[in-house]
CSV table of C-alpha atoms in Angstrom, one decimal:
chain,number,residue,atom,x,y,z
A,1,MET,CA,20.9,-11.8,21.7
A,2,PRO,CA,17.0,-11.8,20.3
A,3,SER,CA,15.0,-14.4,21.8
A,4,GLU,CA,13.8,-17.4,20.0
A,5,THR,CA,10.4,-16.0,19.8
A,6,ALA,CA,11.6,-12.6,18.6
A,7,PRO,CA,9.6,-11.1,15.6
A,8,ARG,CA,11.8,-11.9,12.6
A,9,ILE,CA,12.4,-8.6,10.5
A,10,LEU,CA,13.4,-8.6,7.3
A,11,VAL,CA,16.0,-5.6,6.2
A,12,ILE,CA,16.2,-5.0,2.7
A,13,GLY,CA,18.7,-2.4,1.3
A,14,THR,CA,22.0,-2.0,-0.6
A,15,GLY,CA,24.8,-3.2,1.5
A,16,ASP,CA,27.4,-1.7,-1.0
A,17,THR,CA,26.2,2.1,-0.2
A,18,LYS,CA,24.1,1.8,2.8
A,19,ALA,CA,26.2,-0.7,5.2
A,20,GLU,CA,26.7,1.4,8.1
A,21,GLU,CA,22.9,2.5,8.2
A,22,LEU,CA,21.7,-1.1,7.6
A,23,LEU,CA,23.9,-2.6,10.2
A,24,PHE,CA,22.8,0.4,12.7
A,25,MET,CA,19.2,-0.8,11.7
A,26,LYS,CA,20.2,-4.5,12.7
A,27,GLN,CA,21.3,-3.0,16.2
A,28,CYS,CA,18.2,-1.2,16.8
A,29,ILE,CA,15.8,-4.3,15.8
A,30,GLU,CA,17.8,-6.5,18.3
A,31,GLN,CA,17.7,-4.0,21.1
A,32,SER,CA,14.0,-3.7,20.4
A,33,GLY,CA,13.8,-7.5,21.1
A,34,GLY,CA,13.6,-8.5,17.3
A,35,SER,CA,15.8,-10.5,15.0
A,36,ALA,CA,17.2,-8.9,11.6
A,37,VAL,CA,17.2,-11.0,8.7
A,38,MET,CA,19.4,-8.9,6.3
A,39,MET,CA,19.0,-9.1,2.1
A,40,ASP,CA,21.1,-7.2,0.0
A,41,VAL,CA,20.1,-5.6,-3.2
A,42,SER,CA,23.2,-4.3,-4.3
A,43,VAL,CA,24.6,-4.4,-7.9
A,44,LEU,CA,27.8,-3.0,-8.4
A,45,GLY,CA,29.4,-3.5,-4.9
A,46,ASP,CA,29.5,-5.9,-1.9
A,47,PRO,CA,28.4,-4.7,1.5
A,48,PRO,CA,31.3,-5.2,4.5
A,49,TYR,CA,29.2,-7.9,6.3
A,50,SER,CA,27.7,-11.4,5.3
A,51,PRO,CA,23.9,-11.0,4.7
A,52,ASP,CA,21.3,-13.8,5.3
A,53,HIS,CA,20.4,-13.3,1.5
A,54,ASP,CA,23.1,-11.9,-0.6
A,55,LYS,CA,22.9,-10.4,-4.2
A,56,HIS,CA,23.5,-13.5,-5.7
A,57,ALA,CA,20.4,-15.2,-4.3
A,58,VAL,CA,18.3,-12.2,-5.2
A,59,ALA,CA,19.6,-12.4,-8.8
A,60,ARG,CA,19.0,-16.2,-9.0
A,61,ALA,CA,15.5,-15.9,-8.0
A,62,VAL,CA,14.7,-14.3,-11.4
A,63,ASP,CA,17.1,-16.9,-13.0
A,64,VAL,CA,19.6,-14.1,-14.0
A,65,THR,CA,23.0,-13.5,-12.6
A,66,ILE,CA,24.7,-10.4,-11.2
A,67,ALA,CA,27.2,-10.4,-14.2
A,68,GLU,CA,24.4,-10.3,-16.1
A,69,ILE,CA,22.6,-7.7,-14.5
A,70,VAL,CA,25.5,-5.5,-14.8
A,71,SER,CA,26.2,-6.2,-18.3
A,72,SER,CA,22.8,-4.6,-19.0
A,73,GLY,CA,24.6,-1.0,-18.7
A,74,ASP,CA,21.5,0.4,-17.3
A,75,GLU,CA,20.6,1.3,-13.5
A,76,ASN,CA,16.8,1.1,-14.4
A,77,THR,CA,16.8,-2.5,-16.0
A,78,ALA,CA,19.5,-3.6,-13.1
A,79,MET,CA,17.2,-2.4,-10.2
A,80,THR,CA,13.8,-3.5,-11.9
A,81,LEU,CA,15.7,-7.1,-12.4
A,82,MET,CA,16.7,-7.0,-8.6
A,83,ALA,CA,13.2,-5.8,-7.7
A,84,GLY,CA,11.8,-8.9,-9.6
A,85,GLY,CA,14.1,-11.0,-7.7
A,86,ALA,CA,13.4,-9.7,-4.3
A,87,VAL,CA,9.5,-10.0,-4.8
A,88,GLN,CA,10.2,-13.8,-5.6
A,89,LEU,CA,12.7,-14.3,-2.6
A,90,VAL,CA,10.6,-12.4,-0.2
A,91,ARG,CA,7.4,-14.1,-0.9
A,92,LYS,CA,9.0,-17.4,-0.8
A,93,LEU,CA,10.5,-16.3,2.6
A,94,HIS,CA,6.8,-15.3,4.0
A,95,GLN,CA,5.5,-18.5,2.6
A,96,ASN,CA,7.8,-20.8,4.3
A,97,GLY,CA,7.0,-18.9,7.8
A,98,GLU,CA,10.8,-17.4,7.7
A,99,ILE,CA,9.9,-13.4,8.3
A,100,ASP,CA,7.0,-11.5,10.4
A,101,ALA,CA,7.6,-8.2,8.6
A,102,PHE,CA,10.0,-6.3,6.6
A,103,ILE,CA,11.7,-2.8,6.5
A,104,ALA,CA,13.4,-1.2,3.8
A,105,ILE,CA,15.6,1.7,3.3
A,106,GLY,CA,16.3,3.9,-0.1
A,107,GLY,CA,16.6,6.5,-1.7
A,108,SER,CA,14.8,6.6,-5.4
A,109,MET,CA,16.4,3.1,-6.3
A,110,GLY,CA,15.7,1.7,-2.8
A,111,THR,CA,12.5,3.0,-2.8
A,112,ASP,CA,11.4,1.6,-6.2
A,113,LEU,CA,12.2,-2.0,-5.0
A,114,ALA,CA,10.6,-1.7,-1.8
A,115,LEU,CA,7.1,-0.8,-3.2
A,116,ASP,CA,7.1,-4.1,-5.3
A,117,VAL,CA,8.1,-5.9,-2.1
A,118,ALA,CA,5.5,-4.2,-0.1
A,119,LEU,CA,3.1,-5.3,-2.8
A,120,CYS,CA,3.9,-9.0,-2.8
A,121,LEU,CA,3.1,-9.6,0.8
A,122,PRO,CA,-0.5,-10.1,2.2
A,123,LEU,CA,-2.3,-7.6,4.3
A,124,GLY,CA,-1.3,-7.7,8.0
A,125,VAL,CA,2.0,-8.3,7.4
A,126,PRO,CA,3.7,-5.1,8.7
A,127,LYS,CA,5.4,-3.3,5.9
A,128,PHE,CA,7.8,-0.2,6.5
A,129,VAL,CA,9.5,1.7,4.1
A,130,VAL,CA,11.9,4.8,5.1
A,131,SER,CA,12.5,6.9,2.1
A,132,THR,CA,14.2,10.2,1.0
A,133,ILE,CA,11.4,10.6,-1.3
A,134,ALA,CA,8.3,9.5,1.0
A,135,TYR,CA,5.2,11.5,0.6
A,136,SER,CA,6.3,13.1,-2.8
A,137,HIS,CA,4.9,13.3,-6.4
A,138,LEU,CA,7.7,10.5,-7.3
A,139,ILE,CA,5.5,7.7,-5.6
A,140,PRO,CA,2.7,6.6,-8.0
A,141,PRO,CA,-0.5,5.9,-6.1
A,142,GLU,CA,-1.0,2.7,-7.5
A,143,ARG,CA,2.2,1.2,-6.0
A,144,VAL,CA,1.6,1.7,-2.6
A,145,ALA,CA,0.5,-1.6,-0.6
A,146,PRO,CA,-3.1,-0.9,1.5
A,147,ASP,CA,-1.1,-1.3,4.5
A,148,LEU,CA,2.3,0.1,3.8
A,149,MET,CA,3.9,2.5,6.4
A,150,MET,CA,6.1,5.0,4.8
A,151,ILE,CA,8.6,7.3,6.6
A,152,LEU,CA,10.5,10.3,5.2
A,153,TRP,CA,14.2,9.6,6.0
A,154,ALA,CA,15.2,12.9,6.8
A,155,GLY,CA,19.1,13.5,6.5
A,156,GLY,CA,19.4,10.0,4.9
A,157,LEU,CA,21.0,10.6,2.0
A,158,TYR,CA,24.6,9.5,2.8
A,159,GLY,CA,26.0,8.0,5.8
A,160,LEU,CA,24.7,8.4,9.8
A,161,ASN,CA,24.2,11.4,11.3
A,162,SER,CA,22.0,12.6,14.7
A,163,ILE,CA,19.3,13.2,12.4
A,164,CYS,CA,18.8,10.3,10.3
A,165,ARG,CA,19.6,7.7,13.6
A,166,LEU,CA,16.5,9.2,15.2
A,167,VAL,CA,14.5,8.3,12.0
A,168,LEU,CA,16.1,4.9,11.7
A,169,SER,CA,15.7,3.8,15.5
A,170,GLN,CA,12.1,4.8,15.6
A,171,ALA,CA,11.2,3.1,12.5
A,172,CYS,CA,13.2,-0.1,13.6
A,173,GLY,CA,11.0,0.1,16.9
A,174,ALA,CA,7.9,0.7,15.1
A,175,VAL,CA,8.6,-2.5,12.9
A,176,VAL,CA,9.2,-5.0,15.6
A,177,GLY,CA,6.5,-3.5,17.7
A,178,ALA,CA,4.1,-3.9,14.8
A,179,ALA,CA,5.6,-7.7,14.2
A,180,ARG,CA,5.1,-8.3,18.1
A,181,ILE,CA,1.6,-7.3,18.1
A,182,VAL,CA,0.5,-9.5,15.1
A,183,LEU,CA,2.2,-12.3,16.5
A,184,GLU,CA,0.4,-11.8,19.9
A,185,ALA,CA,-2.8,-11.3,18.3
A,186,ARG,CA,-2.5,-14.6,16.1
A,187,MET,CA,-2.4,-16.3,19.8
A,188,SER,CA,-5.0,-14.4,21.8
A,189,ALA,CA,-7.4,-12.6,19.3
A,190,PRO,CA,-10.9,-13.6,19.1
A,191,ALA,CA,-12.7,-15.3,16.3
A,192,ILE,CA,-13.7,-12.9,13.9
A,193,GLY,CA,-16.6,-13.2,11.3
A,194,PRO,CA,-16.3,-12.8,7.5
A,195,THR,CA,-15.3,-9.3,6.2
A,196,ILE,CA,-17.8,-7.0,4.3
A,197,GLY,CA,-15.7,-4.2,2.7
A,198,MET,CA,-18.1,-0.9,2.7
A,199,THR,CA,-17.4,2.3,1.1
A,200,SER,CA,-18.1,5.9,2.2
A,201,LEU,CA,-17.3,9.6,1.5
A,202,GLY,CA,-17.6,10.8,5.2
A,203,SER,CA,-20.4,10.4,7.8
A,204,SER,CA,-22.0,13.8,7.3
A,205,CYS,CA,-23.0,13.4,3.7
A,206,LEU,CA,-23.2,9.3,3.6
A,207,ARG,CA,-24.8,8.2,6.8
A,208,TYR,CA,-26.1,4.6,5.8
A,209,MET,CA,-22.7,3.3,7.7
A,210,LYS,CA,-24.0,4.5,10.9
A,211,THR,CA,-27.2,2.1,10.7
A,212,LEU,CA,-25.5,-0.4,8.5
A,213,LYS,CA,-22.2,-1.4,10.5
A,214,PRO,CA,-23.7,-2.1,13.8
A,215,ALA,CA,-26.6,-4.0,12.0
A,216,LEU,CA,-24.3,-6.4,10.1
A,217,GLU,CA,-22.0,-6.7,13.0
A,218,GLN,CA,-24.7,-8.2,15.3
A,219,ARG,CA,-25.4,-10.6,12.5
A,220,GLY,CA,-21.6,-11.7,12.9
A,221,TYR,CA,-19.9,-9.9,10.4
A,222,ASP,CA,-16.9,-7.6,10.5
A,223,VAL,CA,-17.4,-4.6,8.8
A,224,ALA,CA,-14.5,-2.4,7.2
A,225,VAL,CA,-15.4,0.9,5.9
A,226,PHE,CA,-13.0,2.6,3.5
A,227,HIS,CA,-12.7,6.8,2.8
A,228,THR,CA,-13.4,7.2,-0.8
A,229,THR,CA,-11.0,9.8,-1.5
A,230,GLY,CA,-8.5,8.2,-3.6
A,231,MET,CA,-6.1,6.5,-1.6
A,232,GLY,CA,-9.1,4.5,0.2
A,233,GLY,CA,-10.5,3.3,-3.0
A,234,ARG,CA,-7.5,2.1,-3.9
A,235,ALA,CA,-7.0,0.2,-0.6
A,236,PHE,CA,-10.6,-1.1,-1.1
A,237,GLU,CA,-10.0,-2.4,-4.4
A,238,SER,CA,-6.5,-3.9,-3.7
A,239,ILE,CA,-8.1,-5.8,-0.7
A,240,ALA,CA,-11.0,-6.9,-2.8
A,241,GLY,CA,-8.6,-8.4,-5.2
A,242,GLN,CA,-7.1,-10.5,-2.5
A,243,ASP,CA,-10.2,-12.3,-1.8
A,244,HIS,CA,-10.4,-10.6,1.7
A,245,PHE,CA,-14.2,-9.8,1.6
A,246,CYS,CA,-17.2,-12.2,1.7
A,247,ALA,CA,-19.2,-9.1,0.3
A,248,VAL,CA,-18.9,-5.8,-0.6
A,249,PHE,CA,-21.4,-2.8,-0.1
A,250,ASP,CA,-19.9,-0.3,-2.5
A,251,PHE,CA,-22.1,2.8,-2.0
A,252,SER,CA,-19.7,5.5,-2.9
A,253,LEU,CA,-18.7,5.5,-6.2
A,254,GLN,CA,-17.5,9.1,-6.3
A,255,GLU,CA,-14.0,8.2,-7.4
A,256,ILE,CA,-15.3,6.9,-10.6
A,257,THR,CA,-16.4,10.4,-11.1
A,258,ASN,CA,-13.3,11.9,-10.3
A,259,HIS,CA,-11.2,9.6,-12.5
A,260,LEU,CA,-13.3,10.4,-15.6
A,261,ALA,CA,-13.2,14.1,-14.9
A,262,GLY,CA,-9.0,13.8,-14.3
A,263,SER,CA,-9.1,14.9,-10.9
A,264,VAL,CA,-5.9,13.5,-9.2
A,265,VAL,CA,-8.1,12.3,-6.5
A,266,SER,CA,-8.6,9.1,-8.0
A,267,SER,CA,-8.4,5.4,-7.4
A,268,GLY,CA,-7.5,4.4,-10.8
A,269,THR,CA,-8.8,2.5,-13.6
A,270,ASP,CA,-10.1,-0.4,-11.9
A,271,ARG,CA,-12.4,1.1,-9.5
A,272,LEU,CA,-15.5,-1.0,-8.8
A,273,GLU,CA,-14.0,-3.9,-11.0
A,274,ASN,CA,-11.7,-6.2,-8.3
A,275,ALA,CA,-14.8,-7.8,-6.0
A,276,GLY,CA,-16.6,-8.9,-9.6
A,277,ALA,CA,-13.4,-10.1,-11.1
A,278,ARG,CA,-13.1,-12.5,-8.1
A,279,GLY,CA,-16.8,-13.2,-7.8
A,280,THR,CA,-17.6,-11.4,-4.6
A,281,PRO,CA,-21.3,-10.6,-4.1
A,282,GLN,CA,-21.6,-7.0,-4.3
A,283,ILE,CA,-24.2,-4.3,-4.0
A,284,ALA,CA,-23.3,-0.8,-5.4
A,285,ALA,CA,-25.2,2.5,-5.2
A,286,PRO,CA,-24.1,5.9,-7.0
A,287,GLY,CA,-23.2,7.8,-3.6
A,288,ALA,CA,-21.7,11.1,-4.3
A,289,VAL,CA,-21.2,10.7,-8.0
A,290,ASP,CA,-22.7,14.1,-8.6
A,291,MET,CA,-19.5,15.8,-7.8
A,292,VAL,CA,-15.7,15.9,-8.6
A,293,ASP,CA,-13.4,16.2,-5.8
A,294,LEU,CA,-10.1,18.4,-6.1
A,295,PRO,CA,-7.2,19.2,-3.6
A,296,THR,CA,-8.0,22.6,-2.2
A,297,TRP,CA,-4.4,23.7,-2.2
A,298,GLN,CA,-4.3,23.4,-6.2
A,299,ASP,CA,-5.3,25.9,-8.5
A,300,LEU,CA,-8.7,24.8,-10.1
A,301,PRO,CA,-8.4,23.7,-13.6
A,302,ALA,CA,-10.0,26.4,-16.1
A,303,LYS,CA,-12.6,23.7,-17.5
A,304,PHE,CA,-13.9,23.9,-14.0
A,305,SER,CA,-13.6,27.5,-13.6
A,306,THR,CA,-17.4,28.2,-14.0
A,307,ARG,CA,-18.8,25.9,-11.7
A,308,PRO,CA,-20.0,25.9,-8.2
A,309,PHE,CA,-17.0,25.3,-5.8
A,310,HIS,CA,-17.0,24.3,-2.2
A,311,ALA,CA,-14.0,23.9,-0.3
A,312,HIS,CA,-14.5,21.1,2.5
A,313,ASN,CA,-11.2,21.9,4.4
A,314,ARG,CA,-7.9,23.1,3.2
A,315,LEU,CA,-7.0,19.6,1.6
A,316,ILE,CA,-10.1,18.5,-0.4
A,317,ALA,CA,-12.8,20.8,-2.2
A,318,SER,CA,-15.8,19.8,-4.4
A,319,ILE,CA,-17.4,20.6,-7.9
A,320,THR,CA,-20.8,20.0,-9.5
A,321,VAL,CA,-20.9,18.0,-12.1
A,322,ASP,CA,-22.8,18.4,-15.3
A,323,ALA,CA,-25.8,16.1,-17.3
A,324,ASP,CA,-22.9,15.0,-19.6
A,325,ASP,CA,-20.8,14.1,-17.1
A,326,ARG,CA,-23.4,11.8,-15.1
A,327,ARG,CA,-24.3,10.1,-18.2
A,328,GLN,CA,-20.7,9.2,-18.4
A,329,VAL,CA,-20.4,8.0,-15.1
A,330,ALA,CA,-23.7,6.0,-15.3
A,331,ARG,CA,-22.6,4.2,-18.6
A,332,THR,CA,-19.1,3.5,-17.0
A,333,ILE,CA,-20.8,2.0,-13.7
A,334,ALA,CA,-23.0,-0.1,-15.8
A,335,ALA,CA,-20.3,-1.5,-18.0
A,336,LYS,CA,-18.2,-2.2,-14.8
A,337,LEU,CA,-21.0,-4.2,-13.0
A,338,GLY,CA,-22.1,-5.7,-16.2
A,339,ALA,CA,-18.7,-7.5,-16.5
A,340,ALA,CA,-18.8,-8.8,-12.8
A,341,LYS,CA,-18.8,-12.6,-12.5
A,342,GLY,CA,-20.5,-12.6,-9.0
A,343,ARG,CA,-23.9,-11.7,-7.9
A,344,SER,CA,-24.3,-7.8,-8.2
A,345,ALA,CA,-27.2,-5.2,-7.3
A,346,PHE,CA,-27.3,-1.8,-7.8
A,347,ILE,CA,-29.4,0.4,-5.8
């Protein structure tokens, strides 16, 4: 049995179709020193065990019944409603201090729901999703929480086997370990100063962070540097939107160029917006806006075929931009900074 101080791990899944796997996870969590809190998000069937939070509680969280969800006759509508209920219930559990971390399993349905749950929890709460579609093009980057840990569920489509047991047991050990570290850090971590968010493309082309980070730390600030290669910018914007930064030094705006050029190495439409929308003081600079990043392993789009091309490595490559591109980027940056509610400077 877990101790009273054991990390409380919320386990989410469809108990009607994945009961064997979910009960195995409960066992793994408890053997690792954690306490499993089970949430069932089934729609049609019932699990052969009594979850701590059943599907009816999930449905009630969005003011519907399971019967009403079933009567929709559409699986996408059903899972979207259950996802909304799970978000409301999980948020309440966390606010009440009843869970320390969460782990979910699923195919496309369970993953769809789990991504919403991960986004509803604040930065620092361990979030694990074990999915048969992890890392695939089915996962929209904008739905990935900035500190989500996703694990490919090999052999996990139906029932337990030697391969999926390995994946599930390691994932359960990881989430318990992560939750324990967070709990211990709350008890013993030294005081940390206000956090400044900084962006950079890398230490070879944008070197300011090597000087600025230690100088700011000497002044009592905590400095978090984000790699602006698409997902890094998304994480930066997500955390800025949570009021986590006391100020931002957004000196690498190259993802704006990528987005305007149609590159998949994009951080979305809200790049350079969330700090300003929250009134966070920001200093911006046009670092690396003179190039577009693209995956090295994909064919170069025809519209860029005549431009100078450089492969940085086997993952990412760059091409130059022309004068029209630069003007468009400049206008976009100016508009975004002009809409900021807080103090903004451009260098």
